[in-house]
């Protein structure tokens, strides 16, 4: 039986149960590493370091976790803060997003391959805030409120980023579709 995040957190805080924290790490390491790779411009080694540091800071601060947001939201915010501190110190080139992993042409039809590339190209025309908000909510499954917490911006700003980003994507993708030879 799998324990909830809250139950695991309580075991870590109350009993110093490292096994319980290891379960949290196993639960969130893959999504956090994928997201950290976006924060680190696709540099997997730097992303792994960022994710590891985020887990270490989370473990050290777990007693202060107030559960006002989900554990994953809190963890992503820690990773974002670490990355932001590195950017400020110029240790990392600022880039919030990497390109999606390459799609092998042999694994999908040429049309799907080009559609994915079109979406990625269109995403790159959005502002950094729009890209991050859209990716957090649509790719990573966070709510608008959670994305606002992770990004450290007001909820209304996240909603504006998403609405404007979606509108621009729709316009770009329709115009690109119209430009294709039939």
PDB file of N, CA and C in Angstrom, residues 141-176:
ATOM      1  N   UNK A 141       0.988  19.241 -15.454  1.00  0.00           N
ATOM      2  CA  UNK A 141      -0.259  18.967 -14.755  1.00  0.00           C
ATOM      3  C   UNK A 141      -0.524  19.782 -13.500  1.00  0.00           C
ATOM      4  N   UNK A 142       0.177  20.891 -13.324  1.00  0.00           N
ATOM      5  CA  UNK A 142      -0.069  21.729 -12.155  1.00  0.00           C
ATOM      6  C   UNK A 142      -1.279  22.623 -12.403  1.00  0.00           C
ATOM      7  N   UNK A 143      -1.962  22.965 -11.333  1.00  0.00           N
ATOM      8  CA  UNK A 143      -3.076  23.916 -11.440  1.00  0.00           C
ATOM      9  C   UNK A 143      -2.501  25.313 -11.620  1.00  0.00           C
ATOM     10  N   UNK A 144      -3.365  26.256 -11.984  1.00  0.00           N
ATOM     11  CA  UNK A 144      -2.915  27.646 -12.120  1.00  0.00           C
ATOM     12  C   UNK A 144      -2.349  28.163 -10.794  1.00  0.00           C
ATOM     13  N   UNK A 145      -2.997  27.809  -9.704  1.00  0.00           N
ATOM     14  CA  UNK A 145      -2.544  28.257  -8.389  1.00  0.00           C
ATOM     15  C   UNK A 145      -1.164  27.697  -8.065  1.00  0.00           C
ATOM     16  N   UNK A 146      -0.969  26.422  -8.377  1.00  0.00           N
ATOM     17  CA  UNK A 146       0.329  25.799  -8.119  1.00  0.00           C
ATOM     18  C   UNK A 146       1.414  26.408  -9.000  1.00  0.00           C
ATOM     19  N   UNK A 147       1.080  26.679 -10.252  1.00  0.00           N
ATOM     20  CA  UNK A 147       2.053  27.318 -11.153  1.00  0.00           C
ATOM     21  C   UNK A 147       2.430  28.702 -10.631  1.00  0.00           C
ATOM     22  N   UNK A 148       1.452  29.434 -10.114  1.00  0.00           N
ATOM     23  CA  UNK A 148       1.734  30.763  -9.550  1.00  0.00           C
ATOM     24  C   UNK A 148       2.689  30.646  -8.368  1.00  0.00           C
ATOM     25  N   UNK A 149       2.473  29.646  -7.533  1.00  0.00           N
ATOM     26  CA  UNK A 149       3.357  29.423  -6.388  1.00  0.00           C
ATOM     27  C   UNK A 149       4.762  29.068  -6.852  1.00  0.00           C
ATOM     28  N   UNK A 150       4.868  28.158  -7.807  1.00  0.00           N
ATOM     29  CA  UNK A 150       6.168  27.740  -8.315  1.00  0.00           C
ATOM     30  C   UNK A 150       6.910  28.914  -8.948  1.00  0.00           C
ATOM     31  N   UNK A 151       6.195  29.692  -9.750  1.00  0.00           N
ATOM     32  CA  UNK A 151       6.826  30.809 -10.456  1.00  0.00           C
ATOM     33  C   UNK A 151       7.015  32.031  -9.561  1.00  0.00           C
ATOM     34  N   UNK A 152       6.326  32.058  -8.428  1.00  0.00           N
ATOM     35  CA  UNK A 152       6.446  33.194  -7.514  1.00  0.00           C
ATOM     36  C   UNK A 152       5.805  34.459  -8.053  1.00  0.00           C
ATOM     37  N   UNK A 153       4.694  34.279  -8.769  1.00  0.00           N
ATOM     38  CA  UNK A 153       3.971  35.419  -9.344  1.00  0.00           C
ATOM     39  C   UNK A 153       2.496  35.303  -8.983  1.00  0.00           C
ATOM     40  N   UNK A 154       1.737  36.400  -9.117  1.00  0.00           N
ATOM     41  CA  UNK A 154       0.304  36.338  -8.796  1.00  0.00           C
ATOM     42  C   UNK A 154      -0.464  35.389  -9.720  1.00  0.00           C
ATOM     43  N   UNK A 155      -1.544  34.836  -9.201  1.00  0.00           N
ATOM     44  CA  UNK A 155      -2.394  33.930  -9.968  1.00  0.00           C
ATOM     45  C   UNK A 155      -2.887  34.592 -11.253  1.00  0.00           C
ATOM     46  N   UNK A 156      -3.299  35.844 -11.165  1.00  0.00           N
ATOM     47  CA  UNK A 156      -3.794  36.548 -12.342  1.00  0.00           C
ATOM     48  C   UNK A 156      -2.752  36.647 -13.449  1.00  0.00           C
ATOM     49  N   UNK A 157      -1.500  36.790 -13.063  1.00  0.00           N
ATOM     50  CA  UNK A 157      -0.425  36.871 -14.046  1.00  0.00           C
ATOM     51  C   UNK A 157      -0.247  35.529 -14.750  1.00  0.00           C
ATOM     52  N   UNK A 158      -0.352  34.438 -14.010  1.00  0.00           N
ATOM     53  CA  UNK A 158      -0.264  33.109 -14.619  1.00  0.00           C
ATOM     54  C   UNK A 158      -1.397  32.932 -15.623  1.00  0.00           C
ATOM     55  N   UNK A 159      -2.602  33.297 -15.217  1.00  0.00           N
ATOM     56  CA  UNK A 159      -3.749  33.159 -16.120  1.00  0.00           C
ATOM     57  C   UNK A 159      -3.573  34.014 -17.374  1.00  0.00           C
ATOM     58  N   UNK A 160      -3.028  35.207 -17.205  1.00  0.00           N
ATOM     59  CA  UNK A 160      -2.779  36.083 -18.357  1.00  0.00           C
ATOM     60  C   UNK A 160      -1.722  35.467 -19.265  1.00  0.00           C
ATOM     61  N   UNK A 161      -0.632  34.960 -18.679  1.00  0.00           N
ATOM     62  CA  UNK A 161       0.414  34.305 -19.482  1.00  0.00           C
ATOM     63  C   UNK A 161      -0.177  33.163 -20.301  1.00  0.00           C
ATOM     64  N   UNK A 162      -1.019  32.355 -19.669  1.00  0.00           N
ATOM     65  CA  UNK A 162      -1.595  31.201 -20.359  1.00  0.00           C
ATOM     66  C   UNK A 162      -2.546  31.656 -21.463  1.00  0.00           C
ATOM     67  N   UNK A 163      -3.425  32.590 -21.149  1.00  0.00           N
ATOM     68  CA  UNK A 163      -4.401  33.047 -22.149  1.00  0.00           C
ATOM     69  C   UNK A 163      -3.697  33.674 -23.354  1.00  0.00           C
ATOM     70  N   UNK A 164      -2.747  34.549 -23.108  1.00  0.00           N
ATOM     71  CA  UNK A 164      -2.032  35.198 -24.219  1.00  0.00           C
ATOM     72  C   UNK A 164      -1.164  34.206 -24.978  1.00  0.00           C
ATOM     73  N   UNK A 165      -0.538  33.298 -24.249  1.00  0.00           N
ATOM     74  CA  UNK A 165       0.292  32.283 -24.894  1.00  0.00           C
ATOM     75  C   UNK A 165      -0.529  31.360 -25.775  1.00  0.00           C
ATOM     76  N   UNK A 166      -1.662  30.901 -25.276  1.00  0.00           N
ATOM     77  CA  UNK A 166      -2.530  30.025 -26.069  1.00  0.00           C
ATOM     78  C   UNK A 166      -3.048  30.746 -27.309  1.00  0.00           C
ATOM     79  N   UNK A 167      -3.407  32.015 -27.134  1.00  0.00           N
ATOM     80  CA  UNK A 167      -3.906  32.793 -28.270  1.00  0.00           C
ATOM     81  C   UNK A 167      -2.819  32.931 -29.344  1.00  0.00           C
ATOM     82  N   UNK A 168      -1.607  33.224 -28.933  1.00  0.00           N
ATOM     83  CA  UNK A 168      -0.517  33.370 -29.891  1.00  0.00           C
ATOM     84  C   UNK A 168      -0.199  32.034 -30.561  1.00  0.00           C
ATOM     85  N   UNK A 169      -0.202  30.955 -29.781  1.00  0.00           N
ATOM     86  CA  UNK A 169       0.054  29.636 -30.356  1.00  0.00           C
ATOM     87  C   UNK A 169      -1.000  29.272 -31.399  1.00  0.00           C
ATOM     88  N   UNK A 170      -2.247  29.528 -31.048  1.00  0.00           N
ATOM     89  CA  UNK A 170      -3.329  29.203 -31.971  1.00  0.00           C
ATOM     90  C   UNK A 170      -3.169  29.973 -33.274  1.00  0.00           C
ATOM     91  N   UNK A 171      -2.870  31.255 -33.168  1.00  0.00           N
ATOM     92  CA  UNK A 171      -2.694  32.091 -34.361  1.00  0.00           C
ATOM     93  C   UNK A 171      -1.519  31.592 -35.196  1.00  0.00           C
ATOM     94  N   UNK A 172      -0.398  31.334 -34.549  1.00  0.00           N
ATOM     95  CA  UNK A 172       0.782  30.867 -35.270  1.00  0.00           C
ATOM     96  C   UNK A 172       0.550  29.529 -35.942  1.00  0.00           C
ATOM     97  N   UNK A 173      -0.008  28.592 -35.211  1.00  0.00           N
ATOM     98  CA  UNK A 173      -0.180  27.252 -35.762  1.00  0.00           C
ATOM     99  C   UNK A 173      -1.200  27.220 -36.892  1.00  0.00           C
ATOM    100  N   UNK A 174      -2.242  28.023 -36.790  1.00  0.00           N
ATOM    101  CA  UNK A 174      -3.219  28.097 -37.885  1.00  0.00           C
ATOM    102  C   UNK A 174      -2.576  28.716 -39.115  1.00  0.00           C
ATOM    103  N   UNK A 175      -1.803  29.789 -38.916  1.00  0.00           N
ATOM    104  CA  UNK A 175      -1.169  30.433 -40.069  1.00  0.00           C
ATOM    105  C   UNK A 175      -0.135  29.520 -40.706  1.00  0.00           C
ATOM    106  N   UNK A 176       0.577  28.725 -39.902  1.00  0.00           N
ATOM    107  CA  UNK A 176       1.540  27.780 -40.464  1.00  0.00           C
ATOM    108  C   UNK A 176       0.819  26.676 -41.226  1.00  0.00           C
TER     109      UNK A 176
END
